[in-house]
GROMACS .gro file of C-alpha atoms in nm:
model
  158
    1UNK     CA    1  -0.890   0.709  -1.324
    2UNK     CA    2  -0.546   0.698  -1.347
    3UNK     CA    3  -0.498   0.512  -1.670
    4UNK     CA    4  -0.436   0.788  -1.917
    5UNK     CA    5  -0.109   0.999  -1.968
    6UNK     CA    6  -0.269   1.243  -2.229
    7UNK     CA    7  -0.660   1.333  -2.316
    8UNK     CA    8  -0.703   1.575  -2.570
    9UNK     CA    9  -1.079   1.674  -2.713
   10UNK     CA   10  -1.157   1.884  -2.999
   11UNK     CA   11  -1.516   1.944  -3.074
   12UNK     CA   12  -1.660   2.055  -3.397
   13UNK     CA   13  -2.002   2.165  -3.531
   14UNK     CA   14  -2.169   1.888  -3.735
   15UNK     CA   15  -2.322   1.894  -4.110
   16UNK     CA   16  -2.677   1.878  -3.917
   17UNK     CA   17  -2.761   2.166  -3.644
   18UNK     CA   18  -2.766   2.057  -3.317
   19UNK     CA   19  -2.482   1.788  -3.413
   20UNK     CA   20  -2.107   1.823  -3.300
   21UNK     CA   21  -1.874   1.609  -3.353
   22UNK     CA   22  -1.656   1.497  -3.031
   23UNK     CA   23  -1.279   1.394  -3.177
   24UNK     CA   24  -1.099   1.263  -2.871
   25UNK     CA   25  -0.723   1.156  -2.872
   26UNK     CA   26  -0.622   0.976  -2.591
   27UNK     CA   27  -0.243   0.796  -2.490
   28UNK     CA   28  -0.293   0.488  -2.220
   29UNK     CA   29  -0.077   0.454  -1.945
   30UNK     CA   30   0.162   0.160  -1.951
   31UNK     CA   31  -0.048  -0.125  -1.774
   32UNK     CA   32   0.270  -0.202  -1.561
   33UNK     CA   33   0.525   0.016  -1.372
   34UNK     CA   34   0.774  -0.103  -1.170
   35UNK     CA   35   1.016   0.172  -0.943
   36UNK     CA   36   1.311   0.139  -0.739
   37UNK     CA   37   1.480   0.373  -0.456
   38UNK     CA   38   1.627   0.385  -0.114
   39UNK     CA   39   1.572   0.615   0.208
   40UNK     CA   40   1.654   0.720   0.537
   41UNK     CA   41   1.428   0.708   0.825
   42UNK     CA   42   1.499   0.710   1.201
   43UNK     CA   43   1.868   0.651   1.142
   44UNK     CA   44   1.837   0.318   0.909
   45UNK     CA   45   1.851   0.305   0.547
   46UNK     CA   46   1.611   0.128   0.337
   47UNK     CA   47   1.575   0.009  -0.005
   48UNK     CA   48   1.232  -0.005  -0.202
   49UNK     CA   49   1.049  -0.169  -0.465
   50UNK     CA   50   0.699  -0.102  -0.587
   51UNK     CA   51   0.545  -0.211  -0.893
   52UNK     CA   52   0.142  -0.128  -1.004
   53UNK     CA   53  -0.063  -0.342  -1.316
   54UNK     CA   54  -0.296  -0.071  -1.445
   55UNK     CA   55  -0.629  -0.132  -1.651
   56UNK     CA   56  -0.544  -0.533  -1.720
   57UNK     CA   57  -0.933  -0.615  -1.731
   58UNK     CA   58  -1.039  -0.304  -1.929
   59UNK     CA   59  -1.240  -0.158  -1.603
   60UNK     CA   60  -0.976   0.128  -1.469
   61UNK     CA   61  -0.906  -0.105  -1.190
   62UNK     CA   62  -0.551  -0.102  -1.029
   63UNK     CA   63  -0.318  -0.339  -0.831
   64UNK     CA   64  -0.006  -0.237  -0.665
   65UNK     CA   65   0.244  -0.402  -0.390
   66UNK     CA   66   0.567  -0.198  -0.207
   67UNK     CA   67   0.824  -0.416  -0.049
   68UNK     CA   68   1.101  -0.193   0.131
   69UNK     CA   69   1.383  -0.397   0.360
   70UNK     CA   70   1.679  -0.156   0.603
   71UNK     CA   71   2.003  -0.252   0.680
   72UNK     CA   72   1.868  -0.292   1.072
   73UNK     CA   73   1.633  -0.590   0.928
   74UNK     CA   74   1.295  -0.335   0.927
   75UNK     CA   75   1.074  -0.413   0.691
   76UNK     CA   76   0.729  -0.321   0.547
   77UNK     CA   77   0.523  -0.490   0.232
   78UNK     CA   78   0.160  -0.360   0.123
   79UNK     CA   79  -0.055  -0.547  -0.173
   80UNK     CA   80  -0.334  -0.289  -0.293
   81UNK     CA   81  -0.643  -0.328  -0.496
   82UNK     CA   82  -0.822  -0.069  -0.669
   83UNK     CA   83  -1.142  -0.029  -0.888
   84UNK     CA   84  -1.393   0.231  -0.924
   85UNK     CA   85  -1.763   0.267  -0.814
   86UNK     CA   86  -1.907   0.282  -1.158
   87UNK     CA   87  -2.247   0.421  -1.239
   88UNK     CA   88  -2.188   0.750  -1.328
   89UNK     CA   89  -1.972   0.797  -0.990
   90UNK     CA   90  -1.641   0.962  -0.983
   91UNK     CA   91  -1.528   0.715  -0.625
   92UNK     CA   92  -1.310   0.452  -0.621
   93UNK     CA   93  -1.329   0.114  -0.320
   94UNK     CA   94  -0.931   0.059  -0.234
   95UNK     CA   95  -0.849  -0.270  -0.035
   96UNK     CA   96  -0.525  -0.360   0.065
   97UNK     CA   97  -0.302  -0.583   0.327
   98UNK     CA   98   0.007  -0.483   0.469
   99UNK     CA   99   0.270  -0.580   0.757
  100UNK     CA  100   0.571  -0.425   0.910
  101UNK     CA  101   0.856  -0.463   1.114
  102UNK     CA  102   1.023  -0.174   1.297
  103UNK     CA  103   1.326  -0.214   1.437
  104UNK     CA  104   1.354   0.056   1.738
  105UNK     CA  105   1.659  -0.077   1.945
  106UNK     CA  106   1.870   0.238   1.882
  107UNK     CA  107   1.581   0.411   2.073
  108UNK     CA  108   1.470   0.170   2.305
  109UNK     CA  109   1.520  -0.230   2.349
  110UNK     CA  110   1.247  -0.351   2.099
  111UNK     CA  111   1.102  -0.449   1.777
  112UNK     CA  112   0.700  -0.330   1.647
  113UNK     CA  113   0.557  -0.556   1.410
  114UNK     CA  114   0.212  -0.475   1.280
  115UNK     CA  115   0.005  -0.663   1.060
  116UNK     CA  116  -0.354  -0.543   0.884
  117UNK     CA  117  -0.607  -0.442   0.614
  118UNK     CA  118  -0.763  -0.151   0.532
  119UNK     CA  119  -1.099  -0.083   0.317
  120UNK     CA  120  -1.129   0.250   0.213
  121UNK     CA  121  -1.388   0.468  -0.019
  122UNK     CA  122  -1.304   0.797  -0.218
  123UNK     CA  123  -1.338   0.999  -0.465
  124UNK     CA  124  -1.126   1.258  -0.627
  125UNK     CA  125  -1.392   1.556  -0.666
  126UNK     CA  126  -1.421   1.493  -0.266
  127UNK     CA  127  -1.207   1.648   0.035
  128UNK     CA  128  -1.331   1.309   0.234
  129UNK     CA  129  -1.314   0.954   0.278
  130UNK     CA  130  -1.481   0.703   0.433
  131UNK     CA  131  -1.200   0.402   0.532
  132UNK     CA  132  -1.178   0.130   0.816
  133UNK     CA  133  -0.849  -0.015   0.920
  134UNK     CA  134  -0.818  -0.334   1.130
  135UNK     CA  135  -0.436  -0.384   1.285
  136UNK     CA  136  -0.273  -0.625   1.514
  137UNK     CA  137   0.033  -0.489   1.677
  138UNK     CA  138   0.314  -0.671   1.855
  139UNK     CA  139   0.564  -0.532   2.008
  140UNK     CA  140   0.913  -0.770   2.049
  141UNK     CA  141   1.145  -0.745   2.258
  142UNK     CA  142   1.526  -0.689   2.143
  143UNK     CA  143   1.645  -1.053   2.237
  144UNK     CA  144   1.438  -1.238   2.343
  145UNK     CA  145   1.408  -1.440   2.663
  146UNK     CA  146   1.374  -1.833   2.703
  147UNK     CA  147   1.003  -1.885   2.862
  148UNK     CA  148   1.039  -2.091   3.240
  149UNK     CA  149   0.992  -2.405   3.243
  150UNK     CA  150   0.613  -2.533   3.369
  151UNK     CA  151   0.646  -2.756   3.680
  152UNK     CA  152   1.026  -2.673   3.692
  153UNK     CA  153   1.218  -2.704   4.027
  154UNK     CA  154   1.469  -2.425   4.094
  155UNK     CA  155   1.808  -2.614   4.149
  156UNK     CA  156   2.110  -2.471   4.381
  157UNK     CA  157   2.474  -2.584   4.361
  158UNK     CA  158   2.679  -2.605   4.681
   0.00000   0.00000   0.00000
C-alpha cells in the first residue's frame, strides 16, 4: 500500500487455547515527500521536481505530480491519483493527467507536444494490468510560419 516503512508482527499463544495474541509494530511513511534531480536525455539536460502526499484521508490513497523543464525549453508535468480497490482486494485504480513538450530540432526541424490521461487498474500480486490512455499529439514546427492572408492579392514591384 505503500504507506508503511517498517511492519513487524510477533504472535504469541494466548491464556485461552485457540487464542493468540497478534502484537504488530508498524512505522508510517511520511505523508509528504518531495525530490529533486537533473538528467540527460537526447542531448538536453533537464531538471526535476516531484513531490507525493501519502495516506492524508486515512484510506492508503496517494497523490503525486513531476514537473521536469531542459535547457532546450522541453518540458513534461504529470498529476497522479491513487487509491485502492478495497474489499478484501490487493488492486489499486491510478488516474492521472500529463503534457509534454519535446524539443527535437537538433534531430529534425520540430517540436512534439502531447497532452492526455490515463486510467489504469493493478495490483501488486498480478503480472497484469488493465489501463486506457487517451493522447492528443501535436507536432510544431521549429519556427513557425505566418498563415496567408484569406482573400489576399499577390502584389509585384516593378
Amino acid at each position: 500500500l505503500d504507506v508503511f516503512k517498517v511492519a513487524e508482527a510477533t504472535v504469541d499463544a494466548g491464556s485461552n487455547p485457540g487464542e493468540v495474541i497478534v502484537d504488530l509494530q508498524v512505522e508510517e511513511k511520511g505523508a509528504y515527500s518531495l525530490n529533486m534531480g537533473t538528467f540527460s536525455q537526447g542531448g538536453e539536460v533537464s531538471g526535476e521536481t516531484s513531490w507525493a502526499m501519502r495516506n492524508v484521508m486515512g484510506n492508503a490513497e496517494k497523490v503525486q505530480g513531476t514537473f521536469s523543464l531542459g535547457h532546450k525549453l522541453s518540458n513534461v508535468f504529470k498529476v497522479e491519483a491513487s487509491q485502492p480497490i478495497g474489499f478484501g482486494n490487493t488492486g489499486r485504480v491510478n488516474v492521472s493527467v500529463f503534457q509534454s513538450l519535446l524539443n527535437l530540432v537538433k534531430h529534425s526541424s520540430y517540436k512534439e507536444r502531447q497532452r492526455g490521461f490515463t486510467v489504469e487498474l493493478s495490483d501488486p500480486e498480478s503480472p497484469h494490468q488493465l489501463s486506457y490512455e487517451g493522447s492528443w499529439r501535436t507536432v510544431l514546427p521549429e519556427k513557425p510560419t505566418p498563415p496567408a492572408k484569406k482573400g489576399g492579392n499577390p502584389t509585384t514591384t516593378r
